[in-house]
Short mmCIF file of C-alpha atoms in Angstrom, two decimals:
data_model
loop_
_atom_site.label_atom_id
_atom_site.label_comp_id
_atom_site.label_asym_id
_atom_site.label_seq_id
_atom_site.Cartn_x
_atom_site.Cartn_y
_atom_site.Cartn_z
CA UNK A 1 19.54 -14.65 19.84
CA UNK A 2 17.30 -15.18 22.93
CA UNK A 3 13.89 -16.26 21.90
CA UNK A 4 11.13 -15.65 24.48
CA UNK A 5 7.46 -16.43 24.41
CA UNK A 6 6.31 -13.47 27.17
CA UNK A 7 4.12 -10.46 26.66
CA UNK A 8 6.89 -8.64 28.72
CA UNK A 9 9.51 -9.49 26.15
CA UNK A 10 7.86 -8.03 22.92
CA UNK A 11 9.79 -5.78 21.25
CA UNK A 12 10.25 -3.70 17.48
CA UNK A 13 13.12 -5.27 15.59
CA UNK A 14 14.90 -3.46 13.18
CA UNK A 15 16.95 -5.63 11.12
CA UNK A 16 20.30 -5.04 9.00
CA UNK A 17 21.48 -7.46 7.05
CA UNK A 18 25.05 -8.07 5.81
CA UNK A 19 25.08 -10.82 2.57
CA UNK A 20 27.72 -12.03 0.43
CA UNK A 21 26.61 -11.36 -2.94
CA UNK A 22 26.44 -15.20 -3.73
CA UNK A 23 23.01 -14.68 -1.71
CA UNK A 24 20.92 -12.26 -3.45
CA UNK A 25 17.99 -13.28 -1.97
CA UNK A 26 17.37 -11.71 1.56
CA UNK A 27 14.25 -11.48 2.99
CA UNK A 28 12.62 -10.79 6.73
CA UNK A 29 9.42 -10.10 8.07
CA UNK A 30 9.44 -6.88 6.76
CA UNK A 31 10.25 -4.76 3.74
CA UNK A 32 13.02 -2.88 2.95
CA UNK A 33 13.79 0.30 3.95
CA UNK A 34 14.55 3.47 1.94
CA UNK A 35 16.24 5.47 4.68
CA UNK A 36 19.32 4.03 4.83
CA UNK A 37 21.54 4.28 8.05
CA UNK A 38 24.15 1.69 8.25
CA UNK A 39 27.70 1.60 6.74
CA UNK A 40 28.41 -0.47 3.62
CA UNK A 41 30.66 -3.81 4.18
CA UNK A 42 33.31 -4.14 1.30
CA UNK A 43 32.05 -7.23 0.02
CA UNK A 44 28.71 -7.63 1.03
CA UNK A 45 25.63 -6.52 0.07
CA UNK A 46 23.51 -4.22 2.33
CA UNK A 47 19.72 -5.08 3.23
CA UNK A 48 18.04 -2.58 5.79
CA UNK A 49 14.49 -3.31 6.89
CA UNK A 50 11.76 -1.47 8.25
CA UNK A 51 10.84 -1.85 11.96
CA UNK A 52 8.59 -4.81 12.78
CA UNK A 53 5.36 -4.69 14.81
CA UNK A 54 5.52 -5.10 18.47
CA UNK A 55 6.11 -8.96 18.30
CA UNK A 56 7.88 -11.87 20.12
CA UNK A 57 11.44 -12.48 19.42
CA UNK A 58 10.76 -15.80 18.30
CA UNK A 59 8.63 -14.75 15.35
CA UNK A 60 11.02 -13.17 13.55
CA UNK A 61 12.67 -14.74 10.95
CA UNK A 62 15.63 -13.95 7.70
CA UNK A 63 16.51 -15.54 4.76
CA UNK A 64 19.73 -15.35 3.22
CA UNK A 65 19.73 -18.21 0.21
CA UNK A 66 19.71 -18.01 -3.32
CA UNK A 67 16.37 -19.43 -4.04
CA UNK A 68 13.98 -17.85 -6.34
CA UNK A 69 10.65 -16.92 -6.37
CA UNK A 70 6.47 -16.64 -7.89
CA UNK A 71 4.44 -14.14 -6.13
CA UNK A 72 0.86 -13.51 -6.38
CA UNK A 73 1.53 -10.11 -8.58
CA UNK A 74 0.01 -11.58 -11.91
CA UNK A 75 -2.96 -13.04 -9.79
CA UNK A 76 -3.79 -11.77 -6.65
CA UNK A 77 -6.19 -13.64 -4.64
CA UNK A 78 -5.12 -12.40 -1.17
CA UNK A 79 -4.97 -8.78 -0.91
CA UNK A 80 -1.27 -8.27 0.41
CA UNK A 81 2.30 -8.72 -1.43
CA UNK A 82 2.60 -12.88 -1.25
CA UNK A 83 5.49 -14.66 -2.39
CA UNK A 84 6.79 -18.37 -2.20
CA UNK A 85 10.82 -19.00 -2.29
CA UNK A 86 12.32 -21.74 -3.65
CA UNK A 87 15.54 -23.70 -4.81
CA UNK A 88 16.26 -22.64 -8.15
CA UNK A 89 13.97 -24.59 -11.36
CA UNK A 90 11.57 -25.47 -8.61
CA UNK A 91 9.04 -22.45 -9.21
CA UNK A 92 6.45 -24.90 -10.97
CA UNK A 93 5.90 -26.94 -7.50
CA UNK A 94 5.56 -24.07 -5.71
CA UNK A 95 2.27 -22.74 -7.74
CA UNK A 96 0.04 -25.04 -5.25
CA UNK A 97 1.72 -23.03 -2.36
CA UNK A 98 1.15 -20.16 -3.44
CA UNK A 99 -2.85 -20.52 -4.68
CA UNK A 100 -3.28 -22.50 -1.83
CA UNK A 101 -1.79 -20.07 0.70
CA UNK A 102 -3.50 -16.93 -0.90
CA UNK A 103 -6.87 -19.31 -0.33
CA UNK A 104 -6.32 -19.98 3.29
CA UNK A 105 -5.27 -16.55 4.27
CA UNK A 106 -8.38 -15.31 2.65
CA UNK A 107 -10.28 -17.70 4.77
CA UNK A 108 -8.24 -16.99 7.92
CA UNK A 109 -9.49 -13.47 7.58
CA UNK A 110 -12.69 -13.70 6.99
CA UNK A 111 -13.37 -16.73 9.97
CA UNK A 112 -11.43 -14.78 12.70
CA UNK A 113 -12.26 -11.43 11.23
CA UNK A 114 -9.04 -10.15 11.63
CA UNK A 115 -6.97 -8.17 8.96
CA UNK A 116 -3.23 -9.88 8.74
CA UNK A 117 -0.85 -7.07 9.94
CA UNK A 118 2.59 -7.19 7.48
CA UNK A 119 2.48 -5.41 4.42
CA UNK A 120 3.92 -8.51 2.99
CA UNK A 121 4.11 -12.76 3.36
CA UNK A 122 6.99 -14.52 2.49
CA UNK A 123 6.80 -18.34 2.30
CA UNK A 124 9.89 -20.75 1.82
CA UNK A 125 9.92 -24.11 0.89
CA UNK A 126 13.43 -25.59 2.84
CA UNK A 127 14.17 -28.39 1.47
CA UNK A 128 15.29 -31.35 4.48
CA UNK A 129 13.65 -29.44 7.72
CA UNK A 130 13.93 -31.44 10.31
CA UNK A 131 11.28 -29.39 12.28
CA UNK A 132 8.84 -29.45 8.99
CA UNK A 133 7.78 -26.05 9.52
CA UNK A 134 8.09 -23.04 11.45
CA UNK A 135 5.21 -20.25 12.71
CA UNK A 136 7.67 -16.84 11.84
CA UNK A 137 5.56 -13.92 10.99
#
């Protein structure tokens, strides 16, 4: 998947998903869709998703894994859908993740005045990352 960092090279991604059902959590940048278009896999599970925003290839990002999550449903701080995945029995450690990243997106927003642009953030602790983190929408 070619990954380019030029305004030329933005694009709308519309992503499909194909998932053994070992992996029920899938996730990208965006939600998914209800207007279903592709075939079913025997199999596999199906994820559609709606189109991104014009972005860089680079930003987007999937999850297939079986890791869990806590969102900010109970408690919102930030005003958009925010969740935090993790390994299974690890919810409890990722509490400060989630207040914490509901704090500085708040922040974020209000410094550069600038509304964040997904209906949704998805955070996800990987556990042994050699590049320690990654800047995916």
């Amino acid at each position: 998947f070619p990954c380019y960092d030029e305004p030329k090279y933005k694009a709308v991604f519309r992503m499909t998903v194909y998932a053994p059902p070992a992996y029920p959590t899938v996730r990208t940048n965006m939600p998914l869709r209800t207007d279903l278009s592709k075939p079913v896999l025997q199999g596999f599970n199906k994820y559609e998703f709606q189109d991104t925003l014009v972005q860089s290839s680079y930003l987007l990002a999937f999850l297939v894994s079986n890791f869990e999550y806590i969102s900010n449903e109970e408690n919102a701080i930030f005003n958009t859908t925010f969740r935090v995945y993790s390994r299974p029995g690890t919810q409890n450690t990722a509490a400060f993740a989630l207040d914490f990243g509901q704090k500085n997106m708040v922040a974020l927003e209000q410094y550069t005045d600038f509304k964040y642009a997904l209906p949704k953030l998805d955070k996800v602790a990987v556990p042994d990352f050699a590049a320690g983190a990654m800047e995916n929408w």
